[in-house]
PDB file of C-alpha atoms in Angstrom:
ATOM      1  CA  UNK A   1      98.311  91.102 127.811  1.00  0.00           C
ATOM      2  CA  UNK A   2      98.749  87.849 129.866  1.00  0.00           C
ATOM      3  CA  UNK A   3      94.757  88.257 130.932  1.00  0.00           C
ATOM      4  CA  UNK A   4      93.839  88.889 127.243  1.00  0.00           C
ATOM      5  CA  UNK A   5      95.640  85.946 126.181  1.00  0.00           C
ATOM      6  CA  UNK A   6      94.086  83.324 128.968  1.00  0.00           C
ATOM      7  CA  UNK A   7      90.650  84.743 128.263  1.00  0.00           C
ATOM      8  CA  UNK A   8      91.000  84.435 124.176  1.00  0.00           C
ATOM      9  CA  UNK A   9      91.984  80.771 125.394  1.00  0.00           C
ATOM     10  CA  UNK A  10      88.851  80.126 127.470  1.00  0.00           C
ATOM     11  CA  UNK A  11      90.201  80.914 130.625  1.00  0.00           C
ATOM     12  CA  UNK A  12      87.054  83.446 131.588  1.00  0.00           C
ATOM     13  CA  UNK A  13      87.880  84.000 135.653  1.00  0.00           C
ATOM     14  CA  UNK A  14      90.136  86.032 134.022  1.00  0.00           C
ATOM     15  CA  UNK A  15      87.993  88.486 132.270  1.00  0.00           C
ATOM     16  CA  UNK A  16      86.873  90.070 136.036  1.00  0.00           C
ATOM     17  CA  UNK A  17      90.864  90.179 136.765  1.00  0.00           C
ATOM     18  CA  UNK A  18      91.475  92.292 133.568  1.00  0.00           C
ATOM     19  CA  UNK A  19      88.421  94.350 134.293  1.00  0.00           C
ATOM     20  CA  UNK A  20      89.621  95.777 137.488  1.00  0.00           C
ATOM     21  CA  UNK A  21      93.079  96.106 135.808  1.00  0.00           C
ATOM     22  CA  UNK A  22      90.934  98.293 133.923  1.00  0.00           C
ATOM     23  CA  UNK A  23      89.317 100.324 136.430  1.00  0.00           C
ATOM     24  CA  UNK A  24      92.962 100.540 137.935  1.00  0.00           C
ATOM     25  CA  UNK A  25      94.824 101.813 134.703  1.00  0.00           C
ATOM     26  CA  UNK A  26      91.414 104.147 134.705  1.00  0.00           C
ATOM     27  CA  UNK A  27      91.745 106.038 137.812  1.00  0.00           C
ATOM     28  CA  UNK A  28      95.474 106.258 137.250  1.00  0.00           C
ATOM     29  CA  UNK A  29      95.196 107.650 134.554  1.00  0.00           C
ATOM     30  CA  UNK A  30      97.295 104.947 132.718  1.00  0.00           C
ATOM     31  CA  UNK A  31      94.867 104.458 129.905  1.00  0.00           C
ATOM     32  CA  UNK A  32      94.861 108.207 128.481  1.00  0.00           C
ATOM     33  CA  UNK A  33      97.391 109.667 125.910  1.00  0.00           C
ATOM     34  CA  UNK A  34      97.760 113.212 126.160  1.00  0.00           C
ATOM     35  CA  UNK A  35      94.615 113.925 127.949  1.00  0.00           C
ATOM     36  CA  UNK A  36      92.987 111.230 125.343  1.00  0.00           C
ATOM     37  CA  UNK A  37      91.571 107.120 125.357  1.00  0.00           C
ATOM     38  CA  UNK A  38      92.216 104.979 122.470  1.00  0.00           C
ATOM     39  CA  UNK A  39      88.539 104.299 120.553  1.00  0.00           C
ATOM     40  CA  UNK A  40      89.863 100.327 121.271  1.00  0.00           C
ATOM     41  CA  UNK A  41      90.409 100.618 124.674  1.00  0.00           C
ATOM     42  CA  UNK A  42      86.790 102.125 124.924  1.00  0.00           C
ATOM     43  CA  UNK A  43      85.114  99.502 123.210  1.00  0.00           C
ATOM     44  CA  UNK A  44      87.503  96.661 125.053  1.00  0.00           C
ATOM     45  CA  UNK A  45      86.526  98.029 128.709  1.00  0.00           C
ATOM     46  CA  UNK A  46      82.498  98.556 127.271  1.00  0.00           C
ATOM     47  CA  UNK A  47      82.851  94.552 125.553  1.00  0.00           C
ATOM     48  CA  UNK A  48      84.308  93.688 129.218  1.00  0.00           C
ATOM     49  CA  UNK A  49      81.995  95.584 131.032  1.00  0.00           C
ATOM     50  CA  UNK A  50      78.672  94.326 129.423  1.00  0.00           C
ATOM     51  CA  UNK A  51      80.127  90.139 129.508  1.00  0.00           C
ATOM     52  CA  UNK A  52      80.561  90.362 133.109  1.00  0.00           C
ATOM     53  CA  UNK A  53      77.111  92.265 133.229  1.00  0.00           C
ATOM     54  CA  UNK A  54      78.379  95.471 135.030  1.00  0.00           C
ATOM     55  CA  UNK A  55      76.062  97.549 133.311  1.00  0.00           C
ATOM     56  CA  UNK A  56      75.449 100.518 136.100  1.00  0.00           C
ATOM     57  CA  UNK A  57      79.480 101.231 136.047  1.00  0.00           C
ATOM     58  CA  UNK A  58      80.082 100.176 131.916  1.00  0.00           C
ATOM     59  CA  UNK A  59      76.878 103.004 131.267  1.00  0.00           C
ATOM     60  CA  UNK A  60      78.554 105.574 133.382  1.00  0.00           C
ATOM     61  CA  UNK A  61      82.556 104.811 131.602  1.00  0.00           C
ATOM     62  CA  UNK A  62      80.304 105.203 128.284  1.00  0.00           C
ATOM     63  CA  UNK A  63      79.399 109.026 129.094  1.00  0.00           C
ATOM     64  CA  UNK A  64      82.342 109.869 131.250  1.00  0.00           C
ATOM     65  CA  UNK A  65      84.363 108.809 129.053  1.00  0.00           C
ATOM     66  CA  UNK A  66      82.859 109.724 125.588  1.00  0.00           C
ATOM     67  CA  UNK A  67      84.844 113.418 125.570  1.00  0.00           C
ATOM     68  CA  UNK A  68      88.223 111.653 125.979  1.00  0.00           C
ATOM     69  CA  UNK A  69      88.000 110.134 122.400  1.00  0.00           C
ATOM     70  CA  UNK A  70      89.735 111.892 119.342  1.00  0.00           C
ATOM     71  CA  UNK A  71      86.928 114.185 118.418  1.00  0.00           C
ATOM     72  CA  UNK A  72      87.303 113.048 114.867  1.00  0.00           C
ATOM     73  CA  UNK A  73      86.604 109.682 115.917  1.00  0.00           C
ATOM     74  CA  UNK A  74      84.316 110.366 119.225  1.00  0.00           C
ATOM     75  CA  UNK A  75      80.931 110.062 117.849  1.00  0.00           C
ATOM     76  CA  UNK A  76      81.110 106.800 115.825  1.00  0.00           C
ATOM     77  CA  UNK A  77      82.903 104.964 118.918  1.00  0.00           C
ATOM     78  CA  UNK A  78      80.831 106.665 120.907  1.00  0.00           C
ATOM     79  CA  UNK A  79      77.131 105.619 119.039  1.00  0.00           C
ATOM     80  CA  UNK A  80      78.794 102.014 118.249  1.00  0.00           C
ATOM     81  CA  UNK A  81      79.634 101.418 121.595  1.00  0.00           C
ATOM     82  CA  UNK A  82      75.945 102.549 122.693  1.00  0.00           C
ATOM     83  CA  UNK A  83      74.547 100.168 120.686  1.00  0.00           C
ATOM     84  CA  UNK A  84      76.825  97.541 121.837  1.00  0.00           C
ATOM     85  CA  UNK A  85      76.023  98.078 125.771  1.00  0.00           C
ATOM     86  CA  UNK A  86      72.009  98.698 124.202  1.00  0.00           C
ATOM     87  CA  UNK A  87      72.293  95.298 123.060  1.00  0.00           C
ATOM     88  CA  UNK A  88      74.029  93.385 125.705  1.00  0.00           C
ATOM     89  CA  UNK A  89      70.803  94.607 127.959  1.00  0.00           C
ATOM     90  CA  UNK A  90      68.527  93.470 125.205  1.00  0.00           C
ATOM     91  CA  UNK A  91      66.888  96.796 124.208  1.00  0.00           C
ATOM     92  CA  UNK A  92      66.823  95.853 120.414  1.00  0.00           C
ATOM     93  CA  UNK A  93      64.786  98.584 119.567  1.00  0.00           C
ATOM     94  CA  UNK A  94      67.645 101.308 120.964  1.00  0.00           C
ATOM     95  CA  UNK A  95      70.699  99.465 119.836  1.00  0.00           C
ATOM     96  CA  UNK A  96      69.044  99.772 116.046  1.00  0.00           C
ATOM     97  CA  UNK A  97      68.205 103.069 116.187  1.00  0.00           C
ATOM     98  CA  UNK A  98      71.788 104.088 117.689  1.00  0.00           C
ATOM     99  CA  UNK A  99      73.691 101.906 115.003  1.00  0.00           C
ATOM    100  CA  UNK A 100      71.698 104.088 112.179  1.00  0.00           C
ATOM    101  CA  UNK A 101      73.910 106.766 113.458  1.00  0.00           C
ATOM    102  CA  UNK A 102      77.062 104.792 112.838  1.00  0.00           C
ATOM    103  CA  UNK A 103      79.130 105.846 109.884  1.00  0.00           C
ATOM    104  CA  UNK A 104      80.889 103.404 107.288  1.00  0.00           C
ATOM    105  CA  UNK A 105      84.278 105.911 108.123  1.00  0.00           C
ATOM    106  CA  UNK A 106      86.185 102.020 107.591  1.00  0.00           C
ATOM    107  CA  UNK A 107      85.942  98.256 107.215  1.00  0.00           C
ATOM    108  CA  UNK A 108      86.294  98.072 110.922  1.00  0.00           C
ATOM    109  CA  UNK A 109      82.876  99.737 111.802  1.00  0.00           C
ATOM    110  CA  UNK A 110      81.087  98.553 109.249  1.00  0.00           C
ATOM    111  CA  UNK A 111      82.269  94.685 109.867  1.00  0.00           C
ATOM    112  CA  UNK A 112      81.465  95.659 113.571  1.00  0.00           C
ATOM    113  CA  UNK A 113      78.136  97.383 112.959  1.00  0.00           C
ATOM    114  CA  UNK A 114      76.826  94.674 110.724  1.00  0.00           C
ATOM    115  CA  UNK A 115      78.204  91.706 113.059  1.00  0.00           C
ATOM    116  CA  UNK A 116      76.179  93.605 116.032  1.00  0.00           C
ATOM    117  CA  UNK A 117      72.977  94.097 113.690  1.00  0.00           C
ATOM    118  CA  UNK A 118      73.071  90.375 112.598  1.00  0.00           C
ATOM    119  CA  UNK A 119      73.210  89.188 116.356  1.00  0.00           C
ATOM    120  CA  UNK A 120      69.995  91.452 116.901  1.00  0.00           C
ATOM    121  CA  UNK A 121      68.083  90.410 114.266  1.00  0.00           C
ATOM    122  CA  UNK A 122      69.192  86.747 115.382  1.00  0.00           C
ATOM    123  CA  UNK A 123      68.084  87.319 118.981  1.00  0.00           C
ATOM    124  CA  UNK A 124      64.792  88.744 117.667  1.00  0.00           C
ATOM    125  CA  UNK A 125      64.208  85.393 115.300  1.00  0.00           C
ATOM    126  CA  UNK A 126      63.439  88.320 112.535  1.00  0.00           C
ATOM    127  CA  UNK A 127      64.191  85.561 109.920  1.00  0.00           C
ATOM    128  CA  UNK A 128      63.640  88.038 106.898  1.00  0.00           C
ATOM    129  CA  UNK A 129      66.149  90.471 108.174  1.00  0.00           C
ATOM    130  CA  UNK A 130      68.449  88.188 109.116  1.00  0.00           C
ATOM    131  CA  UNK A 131      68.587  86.269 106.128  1.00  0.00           C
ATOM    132  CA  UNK A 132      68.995  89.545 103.847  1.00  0.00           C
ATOM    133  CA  UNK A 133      71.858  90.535 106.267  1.00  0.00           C
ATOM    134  CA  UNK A 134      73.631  87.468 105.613  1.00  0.00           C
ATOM    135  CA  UNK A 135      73.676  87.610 102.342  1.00  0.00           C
ATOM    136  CA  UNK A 136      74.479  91.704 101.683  1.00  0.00           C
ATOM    137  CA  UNK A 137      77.322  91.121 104.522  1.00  0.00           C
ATOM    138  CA  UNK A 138      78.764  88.060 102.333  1.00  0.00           C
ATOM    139  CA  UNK A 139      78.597  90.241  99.263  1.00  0.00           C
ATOM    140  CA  UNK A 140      80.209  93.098 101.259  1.00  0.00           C
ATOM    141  CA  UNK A 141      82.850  91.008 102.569  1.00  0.00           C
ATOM    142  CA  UNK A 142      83.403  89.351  99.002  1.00  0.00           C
ATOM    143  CA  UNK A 143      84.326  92.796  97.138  1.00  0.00           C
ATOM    144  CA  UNK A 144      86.048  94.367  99.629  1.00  0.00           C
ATOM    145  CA  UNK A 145      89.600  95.379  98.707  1.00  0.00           C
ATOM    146  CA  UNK A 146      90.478  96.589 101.646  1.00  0.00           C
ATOM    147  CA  UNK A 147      90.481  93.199 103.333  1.00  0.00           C
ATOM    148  CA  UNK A 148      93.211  90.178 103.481  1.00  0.00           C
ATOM    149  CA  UNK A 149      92.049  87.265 101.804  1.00  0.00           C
ATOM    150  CA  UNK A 150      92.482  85.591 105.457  1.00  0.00           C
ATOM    151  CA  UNK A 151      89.891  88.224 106.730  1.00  0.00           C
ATOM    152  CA  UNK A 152      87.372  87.333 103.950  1.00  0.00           C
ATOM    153  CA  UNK A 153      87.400  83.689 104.867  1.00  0.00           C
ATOM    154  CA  UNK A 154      87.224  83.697 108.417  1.00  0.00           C
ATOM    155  CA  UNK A 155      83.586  86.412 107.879  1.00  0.00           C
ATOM    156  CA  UNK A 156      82.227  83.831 104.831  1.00  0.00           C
ATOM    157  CA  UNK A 157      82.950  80.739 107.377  1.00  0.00           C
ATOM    158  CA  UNK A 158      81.094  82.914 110.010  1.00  0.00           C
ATOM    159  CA  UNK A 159      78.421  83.918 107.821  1.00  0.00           C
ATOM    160  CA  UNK A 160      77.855  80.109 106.836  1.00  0.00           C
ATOM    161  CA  UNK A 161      77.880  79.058 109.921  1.00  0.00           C
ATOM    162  CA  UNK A 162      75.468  81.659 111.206  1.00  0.00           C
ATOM    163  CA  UNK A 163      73.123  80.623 109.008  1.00  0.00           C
ATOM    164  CA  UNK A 164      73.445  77.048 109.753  1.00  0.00           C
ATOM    165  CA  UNK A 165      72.773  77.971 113.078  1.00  0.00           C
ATOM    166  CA  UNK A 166      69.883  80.138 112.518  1.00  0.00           C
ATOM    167  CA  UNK A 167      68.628  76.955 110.494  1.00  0.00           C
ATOM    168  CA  UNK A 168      68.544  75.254 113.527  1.00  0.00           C
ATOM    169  CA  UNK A 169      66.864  77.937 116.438  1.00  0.00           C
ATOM    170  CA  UNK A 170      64.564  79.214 114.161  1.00  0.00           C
ATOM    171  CA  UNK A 171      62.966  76.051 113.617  1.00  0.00           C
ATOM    172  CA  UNK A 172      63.319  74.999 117.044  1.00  0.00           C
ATOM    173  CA  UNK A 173      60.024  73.709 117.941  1.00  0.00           C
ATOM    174  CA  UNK A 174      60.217  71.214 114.493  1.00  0.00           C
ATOM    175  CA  UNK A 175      62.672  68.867 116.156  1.00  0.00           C
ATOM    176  CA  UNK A 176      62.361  66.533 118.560  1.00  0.00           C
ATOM    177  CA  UNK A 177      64.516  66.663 121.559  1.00  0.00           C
ATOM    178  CA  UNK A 178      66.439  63.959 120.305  1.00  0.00           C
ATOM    179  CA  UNK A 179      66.625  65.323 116.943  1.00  0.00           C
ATOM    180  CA  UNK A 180      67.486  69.207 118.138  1.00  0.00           C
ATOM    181  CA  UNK A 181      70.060  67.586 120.291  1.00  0.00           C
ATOM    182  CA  UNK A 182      71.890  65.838 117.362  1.00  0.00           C
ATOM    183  CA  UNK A 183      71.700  68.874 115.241  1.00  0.00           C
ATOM    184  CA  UNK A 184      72.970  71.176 117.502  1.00  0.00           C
ATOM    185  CA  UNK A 185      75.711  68.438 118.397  1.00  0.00           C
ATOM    186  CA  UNK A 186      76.754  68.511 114.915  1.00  0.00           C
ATOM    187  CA  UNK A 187      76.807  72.143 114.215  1.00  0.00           C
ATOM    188  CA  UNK A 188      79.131  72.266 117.252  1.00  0.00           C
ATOM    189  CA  UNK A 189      81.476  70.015 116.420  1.00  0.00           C
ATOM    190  CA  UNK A 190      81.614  71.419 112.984  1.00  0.00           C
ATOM    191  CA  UNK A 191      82.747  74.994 114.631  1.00  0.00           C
ATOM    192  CA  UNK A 192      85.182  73.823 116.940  1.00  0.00           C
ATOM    193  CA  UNK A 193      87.043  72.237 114.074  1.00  0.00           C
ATOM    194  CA  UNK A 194      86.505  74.686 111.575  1.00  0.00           C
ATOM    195  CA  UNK A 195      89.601  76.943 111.407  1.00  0.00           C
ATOM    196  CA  UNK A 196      89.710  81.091 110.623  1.00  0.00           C
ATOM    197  CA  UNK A 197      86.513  81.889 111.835  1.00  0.00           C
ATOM    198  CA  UNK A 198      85.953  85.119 113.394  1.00  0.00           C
ATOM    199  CA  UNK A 199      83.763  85.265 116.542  1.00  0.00           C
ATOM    200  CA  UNK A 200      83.519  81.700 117.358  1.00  0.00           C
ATOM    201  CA  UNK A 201      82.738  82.311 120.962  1.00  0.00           C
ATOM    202  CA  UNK A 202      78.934  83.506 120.016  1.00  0.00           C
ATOM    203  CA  UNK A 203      78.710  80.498 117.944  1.00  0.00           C
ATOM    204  CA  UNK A 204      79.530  78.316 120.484  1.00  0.00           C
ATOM    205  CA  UNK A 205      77.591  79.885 123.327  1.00  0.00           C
ATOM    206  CA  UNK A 206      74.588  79.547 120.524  1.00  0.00           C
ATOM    207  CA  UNK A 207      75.125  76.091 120.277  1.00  0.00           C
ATOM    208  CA  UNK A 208      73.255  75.124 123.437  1.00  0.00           C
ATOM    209  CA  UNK A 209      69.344  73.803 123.329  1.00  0.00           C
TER     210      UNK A 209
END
């Protein structure tokens, strides 16, 4: 918990500490409930995993792992997280066809699942997908009942932001240097000081030229 809460605070030495508290609470067995891993702890130790690029070891918890889930559960954390690690290692073209697999079983995959398709189709400057996932994801987000009026803000300020951003990189070779610089500058500023926003960290680390 102490590791958790230094790294949500920008503290990111600490993100290797927590992983091989991981790989401790792993081979002790610490991490399993009745023979059984939490679906959160297996997508916490695959987010870790894939941020501090140990992708040989993170591929290998993925399948070792995958029979340890609550079989009602297994195969959506287990396609999800797939796509995830897919991602992180920039095979596009997998992580899509692995998140078609994902089922809509609550808001928490499909916030998750649409988040991780966004960040692909930003990656691959697919403007026309991107742009459509924006706005079907705001419209998602804006009926739900099932989420706090809290939760809706801090998606619509990410979703505004995100496109903001995208405004920017995808028109990249418009600016000047000088120009790009401000922008991005600007954009920056705006999402450091904008409260409730969910996943602020890839908007910052997308705010460099």
């Amino acid at each position: 918990n102490y590791c958790i809460s230094q790294i949500k605070a920008g503290n990111t030495p600490y993100q290797r500490e927590l992983f091989m508290l991981y790989q401790r609470g792993l081979k002790a067995e610490l991490m399993l409930t009745n023979g059984l891993i939490s679906e959160w702890d297996y997508k916490n130790i695959i987010t870790l995993g894939c941020s501090l690029k140990e992708f040989a070891w993170t591929e290998q918890f993925i399948e070792d792992y995958k029979d340890k889930l609550l079989a009602s559960r297994r195969e959506n954390a287990y396609n999800y997280n797939l796509a995830n690690f897919y991602y992180n290692k920039k095979l596009y073209d997998k992580a899509l066809e692995v998140l078609r697999d994902v089922q809509f079983t609550d808001v928490t995959y499909h916030l998750n699942t649409t988040f991780l398709q966004l960040r692909i189709y930003y990656d691959l400057r697919d403007t026309e997908a991107f742009h459509g996932l924006i706005e079907t994801f705001r419209i998602y987000v804006i009926r739900n009942r099932k989420m706090t009026t809290a939760e809706k803000k801090s998606y619509t300020n990410l979703l505004r932001l995100a496109k903001s951003l995208a405004a920017i990189k995808f028109n990249v070779s418009t600016f000047s240097r000088k120009t790009l610089n401000e922008k991005i500058a600007t954009l920056r500023k705006k999402i450091e000081t904008t409260e409730n926003v969910i996943n602020k960290q890839w908007l910052l680390e997308e705010c460099k030229v």
